[in-house]
Amino acid sequence: MKLHGYFRSSTTYRMRIALNLKGLDYEVVPVNLLHSEQKDAAFTSRNAFGSVPMLEAGGRDRAQSMAMLEWLDEAYPERPLMPAGIEDRYTARELAYAIATELHAPLNLPVLKYLKDPLGHDQDTVSTWYRHWLARTLDPLEARLAQLGTGDFLFAAPGFFEAVLLPQVYNARRFTFDFSNKPHISRIESACLTMSEFQRANPDNQPDNPEFSGHERNPT
Amino acid sequence: MKLHGYFRSSTTYRMRIALNLKGLDYEVVPVNLLHSEQKDAAFTSRNAFGSVPMLEAGGRDRAQSMAMLEWLDEAYPERPLMPAGIEDRYTARELAYAIATELHAPLNLPVLKYLKDPLGHDQDTVSTWYRHWLARTLDPLEARLAQLGTGDFLFAAPGFFEAVLLPQVYNARRFTFDFSNKPHISRIESACLTMSEFQRANPDNQPDNPEFSGHERNPT
């Protein structure tokens, strides 16, 4: 498999976590979003959406990270990302899709760029926007985790939900989002960051990160 | 089942289509978004996200429409929304999640409201924003449908993808989006709108639509 992506892209980070949790080997192919390489014809001819991640796997080029996550569990049933029972699967999806459908897009690079140009807003306004939408999904998400009595992970082991949550938390911390009233999310974050599968997936440890030292750091 | 929602909410409309396609009976419980009824304590105590749709089914209150669609197919395998093969399922999800994860959120009411207040933009700027994000996902979606050689539906019968597509097309037409260069999307729309399952789901035919005459109209 080849994972075409960008170290800081939260959807690429999702895929790295998921592939690591499933124990699947993959080669990383960097696509520099700051140079708009995802809009090059060589790339869009393979992925019409012009977005990362793109996963070369099973004889085709795949776009859309949530569809890839669902596909990985169907194509490679070993080490499932999703719990076994229908009701638990619903719960995993409810929380993961809250992030993927409500939170991801307003925080995505193209939207942030549009706020600056053409809309003319400054970085402070963009950062306030960012934290506004974070709170709007992470507040009820924290409430749901409390209702569910969640421990270190949503279920016995991290999977579908944690693969979607951790990249969003990483980005939130870059925007100095306050997690002091998010004990459940913070506990899940801490538990995941002790695991090699998450450490190896971390943006800080990717070869295309200009700040990467060549030695993996424990991001806790 | 009880579907709590709003006639014009695209995610509620998704659920109406899906439930109709599966032949499942449900009662509609209107939640007036213009009066912010989804933020009432009586509602948020049942759905922490304070969002519609909420589906009362299988002994619990469910939030997040994409998780509900996936759950419906697992809990009620008859008349599946999703095709049978793993690769076709990936394709259905790729196209549906492109809309659900990239397109839905920037067009959602809370984001449009935020653009007006606090950001201070007028309706023209909001409409331009709306059409900008529509084009950004519907252009490559049309390209993907052409690549796949899509006919009246993505697969033999409408399902997961069409349930997500049609509400977005309905909203796009309200914002006078130009579909003249979208023959595949337009053909799927036309084919779906001939079907009772889609007609009964249409916002024009919902009791909580103030313009509803009491008689279903064919929305074609």
PDB file of N, CA and C in Angstrom, chain A residues 39 48-49 60 62-64 67-68 70-71 74 86-87 89-91 93-94 97-98 100-102 105-106 110-111 114-115 119 121 125 128-129 132-133 136 140-141 144, chain B residues 39 48-49 60 62-64 67-68 70-71 74 86-87 89-91 93-94 97-98 100-102 105-106 110-111 114-115 119 121 125 128-129 132-133 136 140-141 144:
ATOM      1  N   LYS A  39      -3.220  19.586  -6.253  1.00  0.00           N
ATOM      2  CA  LYS A  39      -3.986  20.117  -7.383  1.00  0.00           C
ATOM      3  C   LYS A  39      -3.259  19.914  -8.706  1.00  0.00           C
ATOM      4  N   ALA A  48      -9.791  12.660  -8.358  1.00  0.00           N
ATOM      5  CA  ALA A  48     -10.499  13.833  -8.890  1.00  0.00           C
ATOM      6  C   ALA A  48     -10.764  14.880  -7.815  1.00  0.00           C
ATOM      7  N   PHE A  49     -10.862  14.462  -6.549  1.00  0.00           N
ATOM      8  CA  PHE A  49     -11.155  15.425  -5.485  1.00  0.00           C
ATOM      9  C   PHE A  49      -9.963  16.339  -5.196  1.00  0.00           C
ATOM     10  N   ARG A  60      -6.454  -0.065  -6.635  1.00  0.00           N
ATOM     11  CA  ARG A  60      -7.032   1.218  -7.053  1.00  0.00           C
ATOM     12  C   ARG A  60      -6.572   2.353  -6.150  1.00  0.00           C
ATOM     13  N   ARG A  62      -7.609   5.335  -3.871  1.00  0.00           N
ATOM     14  CA  ARG A  62      -8.798   5.624  -3.068  1.00  0.00           C
ATOM     15  C   ARG A  62      -8.717   7.026  -2.459  1.00  0.00           C
ATOM     16  N   ALA A  63      -9.829   7.740  -2.523  1.00  0.00           N
ATOM     17  CA  ALA A  63      -9.955   9.047  -1.887  1.00  0.00           C
ATOM     18  C   ALA A  63     -10.941   8.914  -0.727  1.00  0.00           C
ATOM     19  N   GLN A  64     -11.061   9.932   0.086  1.00  0.00           N
ATOM     20  CA  GLN A  64     -12.047   9.999   1.185  1.00  0.00           C
ATOM     21  C   GLN A  64     -11.674   9.060   2.334  1.00  0.00           C
ATOM     22  N   ALA A  67     -14.355   6.671   4.030  1.00  0.00           N
ATOM     23  CA  ALA A  67     -14.654   5.507   3.179  1.00  0.00           C
ATOM     24  C   ALA A  67     -13.500   4.508   3.221  1.00  0.00           C
ATOM     25  N   MET A  68     -12.259   5.022   3.286  1.00  0.00           N
ATOM     26  CA  MET A  68     -11.096   4.120   3.390  1.00  0.00           C
ATOM     27  C   MET A  68     -11.096   3.362   4.704  1.00  0.00           C
ATOM     28  N   GLU A  70     -13.667   2.551   6.564  1.00  0.00           N
ATOM     29  CA  GLU A  70     -14.705   1.512   6.504  1.00  0.00           C
ATOM     30  C   GLU A  70     -14.240   0.364   5.598  1.00  0.00           C
ATOM     31  N   TRP A  71     -13.594   0.705   4.485  1.00  0.00           N
ATOM     32  CA  TRP A  71     -13.107  -0.306   3.540  1.00  0.00           C
ATOM     33  C   TRP A  71     -12.025  -1.180   4.175  1.00  0.00           C
ATOM     34  N   GLU A  74     -13.474  -3.908   6.117  1.00  0.00           N
ATOM     35  CA  GLU A  74     -14.156  -4.929   5.312  1.00  0.00           C
ATOM     36  C   GLU A  74     -13.151  -5.772   4.540  1.00  0.00           C
ATOM     37  N   ILE A  86     -23.558  -4.634  16.689  1.00  0.00           N
ATOM     38  CA  ILE A  86     -24.198  -3.589  15.875  1.00  0.00           C
ATOM     39  C   ILE A  86     -24.372  -2.297  16.679  1.00  0.00           C
ATOM     40  N   GLU A  87     -24.758  -2.412  17.939  1.00  0.00           N
ATOM     41  CA  GLU A  87     -24.982  -1.194  18.732  1.00  0.00           C
ATOM     42  C   GLU A  87     -23.675  -0.470  19.051  1.00  0.00           C
ATOM     43  N   ARG A  89     -21.036  -0.630  17.211  1.00  0.00           N
ATOM     44  CA  ARG A  89     -20.589  -0.054  15.939  1.00  0.00           C
ATOM     45  C   ARG A  89     -21.304   1.273  15.696  1.00  0.00           C
ATOM     46  N   TYR A  90     -22.601   1.311  16.012  1.00  0.00           N
ATOM     47  CA  TYR A  90     -23.319   2.578  15.879  1.00  0.00           C
ATOM     48  C   TYR A  90     -22.657   3.656  16.742  1.00  0.00           C
ATOM     49  N   THR A  91     -22.333   3.311  17.981  1.00  0.00           N
ATOM     50  CA  THR A  91     -21.749   4.303  18.899  1.00  0.00           C
ATOM     51  C   THR A  91     -20.402   4.804  18.386  1.00  0.00           C
ATOM     52  N   ARG A  93     -19.385   4.915  15.345  1.00  0.00           N
ATOM     53  CA  ARG A  93     -19.619   5.794  14.184  1.00  0.00           C
ATOM     54  C   ARG A  93     -20.233   7.121  14.617  1.00  0.00           C
ATOM     55  N   GLU A  94     -21.168   7.094  15.550  1.00  0.00           N
ATOM     56  CA  GLU A  94     -21.798   8.354  15.984  1.00  0.00           C
ATOM     57  C   GLU A  94     -20.721   9.357  16.391  1.00  0.00           C
ATOM     58  N   TYR A  97     -18.179  10.162  13.350  1.00  0.00           N
ATOM     59  CA  TYR A  97     -18.774  10.988  12.295  1.00  0.00           C
ATOM     60  C   TYR A  97     -19.155  12.377  12.788  1.00  0.00           C
ATOM     61  N   ALA A  98     -19.362  12.536  14.095  1.00  0.00           N
ATOM     62  CA  ALA A  98     -19.552  13.903  14.612  1.00  0.00           C
ATOM     63  C   ALA A  98     -18.327  14.746  14.262  1.00  0.00           C
ATOM     64  N   ALA A 100     -15.947  13.933  11.916  1.00  0.00           N
ATOM     65  CA  ALA A 100     -15.646  13.914  10.475  1.00  0.00           C
ATOM     66  C   ALA A 100     -16.616  14.774   9.667  1.00  0.00           C
ATOM     67  N   THR A 101     -17.876  14.830  10.102  1.00  0.00           N
ATOM     68  CA  THR A 101     -18.856  15.548   9.283  1.00  0.00           C
ATOM     69  C   THR A 101     -19.113  16.973   9.761  1.00  0.00           C
ATOM     70  N   GLU A 102     -19.016  17.226  11.062  1.00  0.00           N
ATOM     71  CA  GLU A 102     -19.348  18.568  11.567  1.00  0.00           C
ATOM     72  C   GLU A 102     -18.117  19.418  11.794  1.00  0.00           C
ATOM     73  N   ALA A 105     -14.558  19.875   8.310  1.00  0.00           N
ATOM     74  CA  ALA A 105     -14.581  20.795   7.165  1.00  0.00           C
ATOM     75  C   ALA A 105     -14.382  22.264   7.543  1.00  0.00           C
ATOM     76  N   PRO A 106     -15.053  22.779   8.589  1.00  0.00           N
ATOM     77  CA  PRO A 106     -14.842  24.198   8.894  1.00  0.00           C
ATOM     78  C   PRO A 106     -13.409  24.517   9.320  1.00  0.00           C
ATOM     79  N   PRO A 110      -8.585  24.724   3.175  1.00  0.00           N
ATOM     80  CA  PRO A 110      -9.245  25.570   2.172  1.00  0.00           C
ATOM     81  C   PRO A 110     -10.237  26.568   2.779  1.00  0.00           C
ATOM     82  N   VAL A 111     -10.949  26.142   3.820  1.00  0.00           N
ATOM     83  CA  VAL A 111     -11.902  27.056   4.464  1.00  0.00           C
ATOM     84  C   VAL A 111     -11.145  28.173   5.191  1.00  0.00           C
ATOM     85  N   TYR A 114      -9.975  30.639   2.686  1.00  0.00           N
ATOM     86  CA  TYR A 114     -11.076  31.450   2.144  1.00  0.00           C
ATOM     87  C   TYR A 114     -11.449  32.572   3.119  1.00  0.00           C
ATOM     88  N   LEU A 115     -11.358  32.283   4.416  1.00  0.00           N
ATOM     89  CA  LEU A 115     -11.672  33.324   5.405  1.00  0.00           C
ATOM     90  C   LEU A 115     -10.704  34.498   5.276  1.00  0.00           C
ATOM     91  N   LEU A 119     -12.358  36.690   1.958  1.00  0.00           N
ATOM     92  CA  LEU A 119     -13.186  37.372   2.962  1.00  0.00           C
ATOM     93  C   LEU A 119     -12.418  38.422   3.768  1.00  0.00           C
ATOM     94  N   HIS A 121     -10.304  38.269   6.458  1.00  0.00           N
ATOM     95  CA  HIS A 121     -10.153  38.225   7.911  1.00  0.00           C
ATOM     96  C   HIS A 121      -8.699  37.981   8.308  1.00  0.00           C
ATOM     97  N   THR A 125      -9.098  36.397  13.870  1.00  0.00           N
ATOM     98  CA  THR A 125     -10.485  36.029  13.549  1.00  0.00           C
ATOM     99  C   THR A 125     -10.555  34.563  13.118  1.00  0.00           C
ATOM    100  N   THR A 128     -10.190  32.403  16.211  1.00  0.00           N
ATOM    101  CA  THR A 128     -11.441  32.410  16.979  1.00  0.00           C
ATOM    102  C   THR A 128     -12.477  31.508  16.318  1.00  0.00           C
ATOM    103  N   TRP A 129     -12.579  31.601  14.984  1.00  0.00           N
ATOM    104  CA  TRP A 129     -13.436  30.701  14.204  1.00  0.00           C
ATOM    105  C   TRP A 129     -13.082  29.244  14.520  1.00  0.00           C
ATOM    106  N   HIS A 132     -14.107  28.218  17.938  1.00  0.00           N
ATOM    107  CA  HIS A 132     -15.573  28.198  18.036  1.00  0.00           C
ATOM    108  C   HIS A 132     -16.127  26.841  17.583  1.00  0.00           C
ATOM    109  N   TRP A 133     -15.686  26.364  16.410  1.00  0.00           N
ATOM    110  CA  TRP A 133     -16.218  25.107  15.889  1.00  0.00           C
ATOM    111  C   TRP A 133     -15.671  23.915  16.654  1.00  0.00           C
ATOM    112  N   ARG A 136     -17.902  23.665  19.628  1.00  0.00           N
ATOM    113  CA  ARG A 136     -19.256  23.277  19.260  1.00  0.00           C
ATOM    114  C   ARG A 136     -19.406  21.759  19.076  1.00  0.00           C
ATOM    115  N   PRO A 140     -20.151  18.752  23.208  1.00  0.00           N
ATOM    116  CA  PRO A 140     -21.092  17.624  23.278  1.00  0.00           C
ATOM    117  C   PRO A 140     -20.409  16.257  23.185  1.00  0.00           C
ATOM    118  N   LEU A 141     -19.281  16.186  22.494  1.00  0.00           N
ATOM    119  CA  LEU A 141     -18.556  14.910  22.431  1.00  0.00           C
ATOM    120  C   LEU A 141     -18.093  14.506  23.832  1.00  0.00           C
ATOM    121  N   ARG A 144     -21.027  13.202  25.679  1.00  0.00           N
ATOM    122  CA  ARG A 144     -21.378  11.838  25.263  1.00  0.00           C
ATOM    123  C   ARG A 144     -20.435  10.816  25.906  1.00  0.00           C
TER     124      ARG A 144
ATOM    125  N   LYS B  39     -31.932  23.198  20.588  1.00  0.00           N
ATOM    126  CA  LYS B  39     -31.058  23.582  21.706  1.00  0.00           C
ATOM    127  C   LYS B  39     -31.810  23.590  23.040  1.00  0.00           C
ATOM    128  N   ALA B  48     -27.040  15.078  22.913  1.00  0.00           N
ATOM    129  CA  ALA B  48     -26.095  16.077  23.413  1.00  0.00           C
ATOM    130  C   ALA B  48     -25.601  17.007  22.303  1.00  0.00           C
ATOM    131  N   PHE B  49     -25.608  16.542  21.059  1.00  0.00           N
ATOM    132  CA  PHE B  49     -25.114  17.373  19.967  1.00  0.00           C
ATOM    133  C   PHE B  49     -26.087  18.517  19.637  1.00  0.00           C
ATOM    134  N   ARG B  60     -33.106   3.350  21.539  1.00  0.00           N
ATOM    135  CA  ARG B  60     -32.260   4.486  21.937  1.00  0.00           C
ATOM    136  C   ARG B  60     -32.459   5.660  20.999  1.00  0.00           C
ATOM    137  N   ARG B  62     -30.803   8.277  18.630  1.00  0.00           N
ATOM    138  CA  ARG B  62     -29.588   8.267  17.824  1.00  0.00           C
ATOM    139  C   ARG B  62     -29.352   9.634  17.188  1.00  0.00           C
ATOM    140  N   ALA B  63     -28.105  10.074  17.211  1.00  0.00           N
ATOM    141  CA  ALA B  63     -27.698  11.306  16.544  1.00  0.00           C
ATOM    142  C   ALA B  63     -26.761  10.925  15.402  1.00  0.00           C
ATOM    143  N   GLN B  64     -26.425  11.865  14.546  1.00  0.00           N
ATOM    144  CA  GLN B  64     -25.459  11.693  13.460  1.00  0.00           C
ATOM    145  C   GLN B  64     -26.026  10.823  12.333  1.00  0.00           C
ATOM    146  N   ALA B  67     -23.960   7.851  10.708  1.00  0.00           N
ATOM    147  CA  ALA B  67     -23.926   6.680  11.594  1.00  0.00           C
ATOM    148  C   ALA B  67     -25.268   5.953  11.582  1.00  0.00           C
ATOM    149  N   MET B  68     -26.353   6.729  11.499  1.00  0.00           N
ATOM    150  CA  MET B  68     -27.693   6.114  11.423  1.00  0.00           C
ATOM    151  C   MET B  68     -27.871   5.321  10.129  1.00  0.00           C
ATOM    152  N   GLU B  70     -25.552   3.895   8.290  1.00  0.00           N
ATOM    153  CA  GLU B  70     -24.775   2.661   8.388  1.00  0.00           C
ATOM    154  C   GLU B  70     -25.477   1.673   9.325  1.00  0.00           C
ATOM    155  N   TRP B  71     -26.023   2.188  10.418  1.00  0.00           N
ATOM    156  CA  TRP B  71     -26.712   1.332  11.388  1.00  0.00           C
ATOM    157  C   TRP B  71     -27.963   0.702  10.776  1.00  0.00           C
ATOM    158  N   GLU B  74     -27.175  -2.334   8.921  1.00  0.00           N
ATOM    159  CA  GLU B  74     -26.727  -3.455   9.753  1.00  0.00           C
ATOM    160  C   GLU B  74     -27.887  -4.033  10.557  1.00  0.00           C
ATOM    161  N   ILE B  86     -17.522  -5.587  -1.576  1.00  0.00           N
ATOM    162  CA  ILE B  86     -16.666  -4.683  -0.788  1.00  0.00           C
ATOM    163  C   ILE B  86     -16.216  -3.489  -1.622  1.00  0.00           C
ATOM    164  N   GLU B  87     -15.861  -3.712  -2.892  1.00  0.00           N
ATOM    165  CA  GLU B  87     -15.381  -2.607  -3.720  1.00  0.00           C
ATOM    166  C   GLU B  87     -16.494  -1.627  -4.067  1.00  0.00           C
ATOM    167  N   ARG B  89     -19.087  -1.124  -2.226  1.00  0.00           N
ATOM    168  CA  ARG B  89     -19.389  -0.429  -0.969  1.00  0.00           C
ATOM    169  C   ARG B  89     -18.389   0.706  -0.756  1.00  0.00           C
ATOM    170  N   TYR B  90     -17.140   0.439  -1.081  1.00  0.00           N
ATOM    171  CA  TYR B  90     -16.150   1.524  -0.984  1.00  0.00           C
ATOM    172  C   TYR B  90     -16.560   2.691  -1.884  1.00  0.00           C
ATOM    173  N   THR B  91     -16.957   2.395  -3.111  1.00  0.00           N
ATOM    174  CA  THR B  91     -17.315   3.462  -4.058  1.00  0.00           C
ATOM    175  C   THR B  91     -18.525   4.260  -3.560  1.00  0.00           C
ATOM    176  N   ARG B  93     -19.467   4.693  -0.540  1.00  0.00           N
ATOM    177  CA  ARG B  93     -19.045   5.520   0.597  1.00  0.00           C
ATOM    178  C   ARG B  93     -18.140   6.663   0.138  1.00  0.00           C
ATOM    179  N   GLU B  94     -17.255   6.399  -0.795  1.00  0.00           N
ATOM    180  CA  GLU B  94     -16.358   7.476  -1.265  1.00  0.00           C
ATOM    181  C   GLU B  94     -17.186   8.687  -1.688  1.00  0.00           C
ATOM    182  N   TYR B  97     -19.478  10.132   1.301  1.00  0.00           N
ATOM    183  CA  TYR B  97     -18.709  10.833   2.339  1.00  0.00           C
ATOM    184  C   TYR B  97     -18.041  12.088   1.801  1.00  0.00           C
ATOM    185  N   ALA B  98     -17.812  12.166   0.498  1.00  0.00           N
ATOM    186  CA  ALA B  98     -17.322  13.434  -0.066  1.00  0.00           C
ATOM    187  C   ALA B  98     -18.321  14.539   0.253  1.00  0.00           C
ATOM    188  N   ALA B 100     -20.829  14.330   2.622  1.00  0.00           N
ATOM    189  CA  ALA B 100     -21.117  14.420   4.055  1.00  0.00           C
ATOM    190  C   ALA B 100     -19.981  15.069   4.842  1.00  0.00           C
ATOM    191  N   THR B 101     -18.729  14.838   4.425  1.00  0.00           N
ATOM    192  CA  THR B 101     -17.613  15.346   5.223  1.00  0.00           C
ATOM    193  C   THR B 101     -17.051  16.661   4.693  1.00  0.00           C
ATOM    194  N   GLU B 102     -17.100  16.893   3.389  1.00  0.00           N
ATOM    195  CA  GLU B 102     -16.480  18.110   2.849  1.00  0.00           C
ATOM    196  C   GLU B 102     -17.487  19.209   2.594  1.00  0.00           C
ATOM    197  N   ALA B 105     -20.839  20.541   6.053  1.00  0.00           N
ATOM    198  CA  ALA B 105     -20.597  21.466   7.172  1.00  0.00           C
ATOM    199  C   ALA B 105     -20.466  22.930   6.752  1.00  0.00           C
ATOM    200  N   PRO B 106     -19.709  23.264   5.676  1.00  0.00           N
ATOM    201  CA  PRO B 106     -19.601  24.686   5.336  1.00  0.00           C
ATOM    202  C   PRO B 106     -20.926  25.307   4.909  1.00  0.00           C
ATOM    203  N   PRO B 110     -25.575  26.748  11.022  1.00  0.00           N
ATOM    204  CA  PRO B 110     -24.736  27.452  12.016  1.00  0.00           C
ATOM    205  C   PRO B 110     -23.550  28.180  11.371  1.00  0.00           C
ATOM    206  N   VAL B 111     -22.955  27.579  10.347  1.00  0.00           N
ATOM    207  CA  VAL B 111     -21.822  28.239   9.680  1.00  0.00           C
ATOM    208  C   VAL B 111     -22.315  29.476   8.923  1.00  0.00           C
ATOM    209  N   TYR B 114     -22.907  32.219  11.339  1.00  0.00           N
ATOM    210  CA  TYR B 114     -21.650  32.783  11.860  1.00  0.00           C
ATOM    211  C   TYR B 114     -21.048  33.766  10.862  1.00  0.00           C
ATOM    212  N   LEU B 115     -21.201  33.473   9.570  1.00  0.00           N
ATOM    213  CA  LEU B 115     -20.670  34.388   8.555  1.00  0.00           C
ATOM    214  C   LEU B 115     -21.359  35.751   8.654  1.00  0.00           C
ATOM    215  N   LEU B 119     -19.237  37.622  11.904  1.00  0.00           N
ATOM    216  CA  LEU B 119     -18.288  38.071  10.875  1.00  0.00           C
ATOM    217  C   LEU B 119     -18.815  39.232  10.029  1.00  0.00           C
ATOM    218  N   HIS B 121     -20.921  39.476   7.349  1.00  0.00           N
ATOM    219  CA  HIS B 121     -21.088  39.425   5.890  1.00  0.00           C
ATOM    220  C   HIS B 121     -22.564  39.501   5.498  1.00  0.00           C
ATOM    221  N   THR B 125     -22.531  37.707  -0.015  1.00  0.00           N
ATOM    222  CA  THR B 125     -21.263  37.041   0.321  1.00  0.00           C
ATOM    223  C   THR B 125     -21.519  35.610   0.796  1.00  0.00           C
ATOM    224  N   THR B 128     -22.350  33.489  -2.239  1.00  0.00           N
ATOM    225  CA  THR B 128     -21.128  33.190  -2.997  1.00  0.00           C
ATOM    226  C   THR B 128     -20.318  32.097  -2.305  1.00  0.00           C
ATOM    227  N   TRP B 129     -20.198  32.225  -0.986  1.00  0.00           N
ATOM    228  CA  TRP B 129     -19.562  31.173  -0.170  1.00  0.00           C
ATOM    229  C   TRP B 129     -20.244  29.832  -0.446  1.00  0.00           C
ATOM    230  N   HIS B 132     -19.469  28.499  -3.829  1.00  0.00           N
ATOM    231  CA  HIS B 132     -18.051  28.144  -3.922  1.00  0.00           C
ATOM    232  C   HIS B 132     -17.806  26.723  -3.422  1.00  0.00           C
ATOM    233  N   TRP B 133     -18.335  26.390  -2.240  1.00  0.00           N
ATOM    234  CA  TRP B 133     -18.092  25.051  -1.676  1.00  0.00           C
ATOM    235  C   TRP B 133     -18.889  23.991  -2.416  1.00  0.00           C
ATOM    236  N   ARG B 136     -16.795  23.167  -5.355  1.00  0.00           N
ATOM    237  CA  ARG B 136     -15.554  22.509  -4.979  1.00  0.00           C
ATOM    238  C   ARG B 136     -15.742  20.998  -4.758  1.00  0.00           C
ATOM    239  N   PRO B 140     -15.692  17.768  -8.806  1.00  0.00           N
ATOM    240  CA  PRO B 140     -15.026  16.453  -8.839  1.00  0.00           C
ATOM    241  C   PRO B 140     -15.997  15.283  -8.708  1.00  0.00           C
ATOM    242  N   LEU B 141     -17.113  15.489  -8.018  1.00  0.00           N
ATOM    243  CA  LEU B 141     -18.098  14.404  -7.918  1.00  0.00           C
ATOM    244  C   LEU B 141     -18.652  14.069  -9.301  1.00  0.00           C
ATOM    245  N   ARG B 144     -16.085  12.096 -11.094  1.00  0.00           N
ATOM    246  CA  ARG B 144     -16.045  10.700 -10.634  1.00  0.00           C
ATOM    247  C   ARG B 144     -17.193   9.890 -11.236  1.00  0.00           C
TER     248      ARG B 144
END
